[in-house]
Short mmCIF file of C-alpha atoms in Angstrom, two decimals:
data_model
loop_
_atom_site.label_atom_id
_atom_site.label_comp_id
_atom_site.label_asym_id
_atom_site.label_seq_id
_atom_site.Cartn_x
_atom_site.Cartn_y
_atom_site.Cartn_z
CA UNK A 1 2.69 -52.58 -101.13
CA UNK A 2 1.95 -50.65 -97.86
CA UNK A 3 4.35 -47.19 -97.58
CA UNK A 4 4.78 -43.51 -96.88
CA UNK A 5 4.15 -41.77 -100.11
CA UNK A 6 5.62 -38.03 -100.35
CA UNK A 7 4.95 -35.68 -103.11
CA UNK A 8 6.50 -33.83 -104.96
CA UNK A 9 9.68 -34.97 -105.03
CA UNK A 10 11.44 -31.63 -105.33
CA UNK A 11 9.75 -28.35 -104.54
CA UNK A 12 10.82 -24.51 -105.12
CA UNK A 13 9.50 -21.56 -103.27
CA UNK A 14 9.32 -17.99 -104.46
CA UNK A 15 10.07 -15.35 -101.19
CA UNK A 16 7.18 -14.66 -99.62
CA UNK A 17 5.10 -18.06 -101.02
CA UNK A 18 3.89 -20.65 -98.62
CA UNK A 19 3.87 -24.46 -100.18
CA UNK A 20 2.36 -27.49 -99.15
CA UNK A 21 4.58 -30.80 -98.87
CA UNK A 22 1.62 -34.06 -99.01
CA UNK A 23 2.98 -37.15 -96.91
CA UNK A 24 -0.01 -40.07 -97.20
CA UNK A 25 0.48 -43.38 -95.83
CA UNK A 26 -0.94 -46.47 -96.02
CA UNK A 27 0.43 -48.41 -93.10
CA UNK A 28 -2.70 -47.94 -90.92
CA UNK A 29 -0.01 -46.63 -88.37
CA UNK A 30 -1.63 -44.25 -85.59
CA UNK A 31 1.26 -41.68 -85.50
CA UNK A 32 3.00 -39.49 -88.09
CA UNK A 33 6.26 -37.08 -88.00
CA UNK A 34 7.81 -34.90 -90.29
CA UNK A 35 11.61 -34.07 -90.08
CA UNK A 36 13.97 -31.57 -91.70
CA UNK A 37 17.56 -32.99 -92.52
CA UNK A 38 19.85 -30.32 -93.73
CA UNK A 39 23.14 -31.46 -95.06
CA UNK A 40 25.37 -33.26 -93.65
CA UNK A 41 23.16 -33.25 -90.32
CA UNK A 42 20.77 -35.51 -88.81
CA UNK A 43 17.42 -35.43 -88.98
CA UNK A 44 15.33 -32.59 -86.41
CA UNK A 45 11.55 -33.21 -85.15
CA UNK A 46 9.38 -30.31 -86.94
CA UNK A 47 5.62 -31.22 -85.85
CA UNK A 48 4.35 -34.93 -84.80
CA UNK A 49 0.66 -36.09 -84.74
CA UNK A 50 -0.57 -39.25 -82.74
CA UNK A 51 -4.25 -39.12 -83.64
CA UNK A 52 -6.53 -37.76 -85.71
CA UNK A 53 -7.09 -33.94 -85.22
CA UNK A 54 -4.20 -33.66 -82.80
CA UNK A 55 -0.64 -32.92 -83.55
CA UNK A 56 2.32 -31.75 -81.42
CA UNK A 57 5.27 -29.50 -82.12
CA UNK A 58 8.74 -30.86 -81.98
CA UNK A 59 12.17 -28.86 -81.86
CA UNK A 60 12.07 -26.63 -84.94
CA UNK A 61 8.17 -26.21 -85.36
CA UNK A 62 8.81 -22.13 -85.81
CA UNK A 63 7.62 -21.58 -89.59
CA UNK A 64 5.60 -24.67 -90.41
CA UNK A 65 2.07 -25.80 -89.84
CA UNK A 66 0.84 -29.11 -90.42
CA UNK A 67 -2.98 -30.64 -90.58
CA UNK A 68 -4.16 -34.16 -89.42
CA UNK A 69 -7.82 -34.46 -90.98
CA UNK A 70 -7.36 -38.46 -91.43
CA UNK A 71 -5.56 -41.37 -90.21
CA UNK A 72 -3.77 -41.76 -93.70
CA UNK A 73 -2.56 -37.87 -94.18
CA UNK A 74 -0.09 -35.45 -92.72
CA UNK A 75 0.65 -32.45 -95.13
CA UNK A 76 3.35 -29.70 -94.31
CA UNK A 77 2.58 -26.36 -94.94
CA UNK A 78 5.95 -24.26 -94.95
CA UNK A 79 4.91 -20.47 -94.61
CA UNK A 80 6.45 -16.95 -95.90
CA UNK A 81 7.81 -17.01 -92.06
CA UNK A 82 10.48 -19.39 -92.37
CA UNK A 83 13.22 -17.48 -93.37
CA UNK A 84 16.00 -20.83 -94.30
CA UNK A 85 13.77 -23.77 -95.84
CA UNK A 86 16.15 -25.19 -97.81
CA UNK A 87 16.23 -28.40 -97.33
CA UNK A 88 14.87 -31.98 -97.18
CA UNK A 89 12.24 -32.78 -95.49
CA UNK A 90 11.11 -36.35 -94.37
CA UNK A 91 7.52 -37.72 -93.28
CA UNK A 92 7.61 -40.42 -91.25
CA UNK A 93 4.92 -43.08 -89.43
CA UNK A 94 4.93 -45.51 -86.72
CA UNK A 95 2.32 -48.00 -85.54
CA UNK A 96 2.08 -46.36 -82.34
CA UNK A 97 3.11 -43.17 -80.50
CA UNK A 98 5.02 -43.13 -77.21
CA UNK A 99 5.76 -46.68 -77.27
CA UNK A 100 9.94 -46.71 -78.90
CA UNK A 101 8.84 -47.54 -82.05
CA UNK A 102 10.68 -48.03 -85.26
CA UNK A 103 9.87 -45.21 -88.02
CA UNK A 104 8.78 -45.88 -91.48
CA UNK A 105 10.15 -42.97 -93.45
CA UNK A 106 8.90 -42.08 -97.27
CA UNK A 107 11.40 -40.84 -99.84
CA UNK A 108 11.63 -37.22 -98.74
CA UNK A 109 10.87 -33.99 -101.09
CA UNK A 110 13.79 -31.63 -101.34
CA UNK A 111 12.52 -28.08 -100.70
CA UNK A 112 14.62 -25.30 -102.05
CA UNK A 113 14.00 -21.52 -102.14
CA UNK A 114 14.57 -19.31 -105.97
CA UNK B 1 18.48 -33.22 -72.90
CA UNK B 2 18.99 -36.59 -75.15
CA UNK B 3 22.16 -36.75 -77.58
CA UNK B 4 23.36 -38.99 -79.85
CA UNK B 5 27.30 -37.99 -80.92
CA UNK B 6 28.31 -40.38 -84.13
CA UNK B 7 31.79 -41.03 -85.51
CA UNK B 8 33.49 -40.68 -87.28
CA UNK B 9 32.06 -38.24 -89.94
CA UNK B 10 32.71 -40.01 -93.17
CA UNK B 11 34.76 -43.29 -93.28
CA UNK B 12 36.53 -44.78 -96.24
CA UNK B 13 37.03 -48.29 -96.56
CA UNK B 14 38.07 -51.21 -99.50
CA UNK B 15 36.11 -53.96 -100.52
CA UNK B 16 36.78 -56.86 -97.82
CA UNK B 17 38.27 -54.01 -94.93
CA UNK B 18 35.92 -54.58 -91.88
CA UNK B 19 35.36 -51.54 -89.55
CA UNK B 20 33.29 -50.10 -87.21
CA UNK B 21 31.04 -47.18 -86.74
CA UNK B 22 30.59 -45.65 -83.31
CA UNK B 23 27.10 -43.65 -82.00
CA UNK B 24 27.95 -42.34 -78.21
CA UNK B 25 24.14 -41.66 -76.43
CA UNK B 26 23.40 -39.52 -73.59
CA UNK B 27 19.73 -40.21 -72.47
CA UNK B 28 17.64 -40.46 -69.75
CA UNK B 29 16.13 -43.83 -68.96
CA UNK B 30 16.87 -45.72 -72.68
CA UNK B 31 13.69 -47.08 -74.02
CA UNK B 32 15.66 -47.93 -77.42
CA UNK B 33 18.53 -47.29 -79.82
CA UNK B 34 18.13 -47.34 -83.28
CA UNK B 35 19.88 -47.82 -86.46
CA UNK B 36 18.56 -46.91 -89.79
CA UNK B 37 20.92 -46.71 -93.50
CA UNK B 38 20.19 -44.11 -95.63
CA UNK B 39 21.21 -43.88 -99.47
CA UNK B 40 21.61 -40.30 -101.12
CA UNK B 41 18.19 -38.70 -102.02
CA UNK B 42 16.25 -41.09 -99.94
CA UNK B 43 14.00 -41.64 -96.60
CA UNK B 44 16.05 -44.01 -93.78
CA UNK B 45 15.82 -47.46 -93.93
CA UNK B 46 15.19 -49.57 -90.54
CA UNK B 47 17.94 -51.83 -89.84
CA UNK B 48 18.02 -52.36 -86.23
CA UNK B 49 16.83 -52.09 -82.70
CA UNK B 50 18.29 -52.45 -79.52
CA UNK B 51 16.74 -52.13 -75.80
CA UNK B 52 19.39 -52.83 -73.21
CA UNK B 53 23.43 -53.23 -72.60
CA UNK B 54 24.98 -56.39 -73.58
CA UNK B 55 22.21 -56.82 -76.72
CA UNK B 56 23.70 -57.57 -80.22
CA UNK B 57 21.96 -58.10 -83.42
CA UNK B 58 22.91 -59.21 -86.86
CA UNK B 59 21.90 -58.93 -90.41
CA UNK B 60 23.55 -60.25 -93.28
CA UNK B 61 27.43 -58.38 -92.65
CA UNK B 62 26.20 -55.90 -90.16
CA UNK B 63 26.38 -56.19 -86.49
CA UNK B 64 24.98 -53.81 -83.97
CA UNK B 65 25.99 -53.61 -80.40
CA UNK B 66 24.95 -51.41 -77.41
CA UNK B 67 26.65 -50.96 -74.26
CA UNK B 68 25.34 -48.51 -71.38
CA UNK B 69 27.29 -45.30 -73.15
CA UNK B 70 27.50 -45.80 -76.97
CA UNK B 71 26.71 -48.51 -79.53
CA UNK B 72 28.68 -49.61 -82.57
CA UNK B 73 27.61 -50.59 -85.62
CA UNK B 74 30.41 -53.74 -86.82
CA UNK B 75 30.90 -53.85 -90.90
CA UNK B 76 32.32 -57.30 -91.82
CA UNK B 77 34.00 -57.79 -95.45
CA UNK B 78 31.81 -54.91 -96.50
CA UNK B 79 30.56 -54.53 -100.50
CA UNK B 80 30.29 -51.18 -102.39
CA UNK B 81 26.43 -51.45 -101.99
CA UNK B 82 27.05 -50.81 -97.83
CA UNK B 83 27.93 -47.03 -99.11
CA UNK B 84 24.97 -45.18 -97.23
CA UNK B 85 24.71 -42.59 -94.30
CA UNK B 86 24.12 -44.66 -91.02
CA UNK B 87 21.73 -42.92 -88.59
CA UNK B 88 22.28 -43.46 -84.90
CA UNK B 89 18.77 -42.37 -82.80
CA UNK B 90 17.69 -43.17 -79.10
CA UNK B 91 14.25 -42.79 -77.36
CA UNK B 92 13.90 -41.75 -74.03
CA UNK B 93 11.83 -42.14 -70.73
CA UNK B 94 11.58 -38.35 -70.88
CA UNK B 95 10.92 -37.48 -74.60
CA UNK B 96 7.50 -39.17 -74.91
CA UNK B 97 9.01 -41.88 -77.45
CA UNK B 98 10.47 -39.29 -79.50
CA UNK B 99 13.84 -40.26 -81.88
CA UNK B 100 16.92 -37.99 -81.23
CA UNK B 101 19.15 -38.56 -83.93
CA UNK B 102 22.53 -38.21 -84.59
CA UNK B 103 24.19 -36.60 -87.42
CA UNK B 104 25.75 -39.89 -89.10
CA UNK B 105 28.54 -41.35 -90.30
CA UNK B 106 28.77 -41.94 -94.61
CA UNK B 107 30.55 -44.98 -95.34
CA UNK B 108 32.07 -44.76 -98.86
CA UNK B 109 33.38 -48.95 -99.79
CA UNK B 110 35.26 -48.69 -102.86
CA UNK B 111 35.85 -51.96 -104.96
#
């Protein structure tokens, strides 16, 4: 079955520690997103890629860095500079950027801080 | 600047009590409004789209509807398994096909 596959499920950072969140997909779609939802809130744009090698940053990209070495992978890299990163974090594809797509969303890792 | 304002927060209803749920959208130029269910611990589901005023949809006992300021999202005779968050989100002419979402509205349907 064709999906968004996130991993691990639920992650814990030590102050100071950066950790990598792994989003692969296997919907041949063109773009990728990843989104923080905090709780009780919707969902805000961290960094979005439409092509290979190329990525964007959305509205919260302060903290993060992401990587978009092939079509099927968009990992998350939350550094030692984001001070809140509690919370649950979303990757998310769609078959093509910039054209009001639909998103495909995989089943989120929850992110919390010891 | 795009916003999507949903309401109400958290809505309670019995088996069988239809409702409504409201998402008001301000947005330049609406390319699409979305609606997407999600359950506790989990990505959003797709449930619908809609691209201009006057559009409705349907699936199963949900009914979407948009008109040029807000759409609502119609719950007919609803089950326990409709408890899920609903996510409201619009795309733009001037956020490059970017969702803004809202901040949903969790529907509790107790038998």
């Amino acid at each position: 079955d064709g999906g968004i596959t996130q991993s691990p499920k639920y992650l814990f950072r030590k102050e100071g520690q950066n950790v990598t969140l792994s989003c692969e997909q296997n919907l041949n779609h063109d773009a990728m997103y990843w989104y923080r939802q905090d709780p009780g809130q919707g969902l805000r744009l961290i960094y979005y890629s439409q092509i290979v090698n190329d990525f964007q940053k959305g509205d919260i990209a302060e903290g993060y860095s992401v990587s978009r070495e092939k079509k099927e992978s968009f990992p998350l890299t939350v550094t030692s500079a984001q001070k809140n990163p509690t919370a649950f974090y979303l990757c998310a594809s769609s078959i093509v950027a910039l054209y009001y797509e639909k998103l495909f969303f995989g089943s989120g890792t929850q992110l919390s801080v010891l | 600047e795009d916003q999507v304002t949903q309401s109400p927060e958290a809505l309670r209803l019995q088996e069988g009590e239809s409702s409504s749920l409201n998402c008001s959208y301000t947005v330049s130029g609406l390319r699409g409004l979305f609606w997407y269910r999600q359950d506790p611990g989990k990505g959003p589901e797709f449930l619908f789209t809609l691209y201009s005023a006057g559009e409705e949809k349907e699936k199963e006992r949900l009914k979407a509807t948009l008109t040029k300021k807000e759409s609502f999202l119609h719950i007919t005779a609803p089950k326990p398994e409709d408890s899920a968050t609903y996510l409201c989100a619009v795309q733009g002419d001037t956020n490059a096909g970017k969702s803004t979402f809202g901040d949903g509205t969790t529907l509790t349907v107790k038998p």
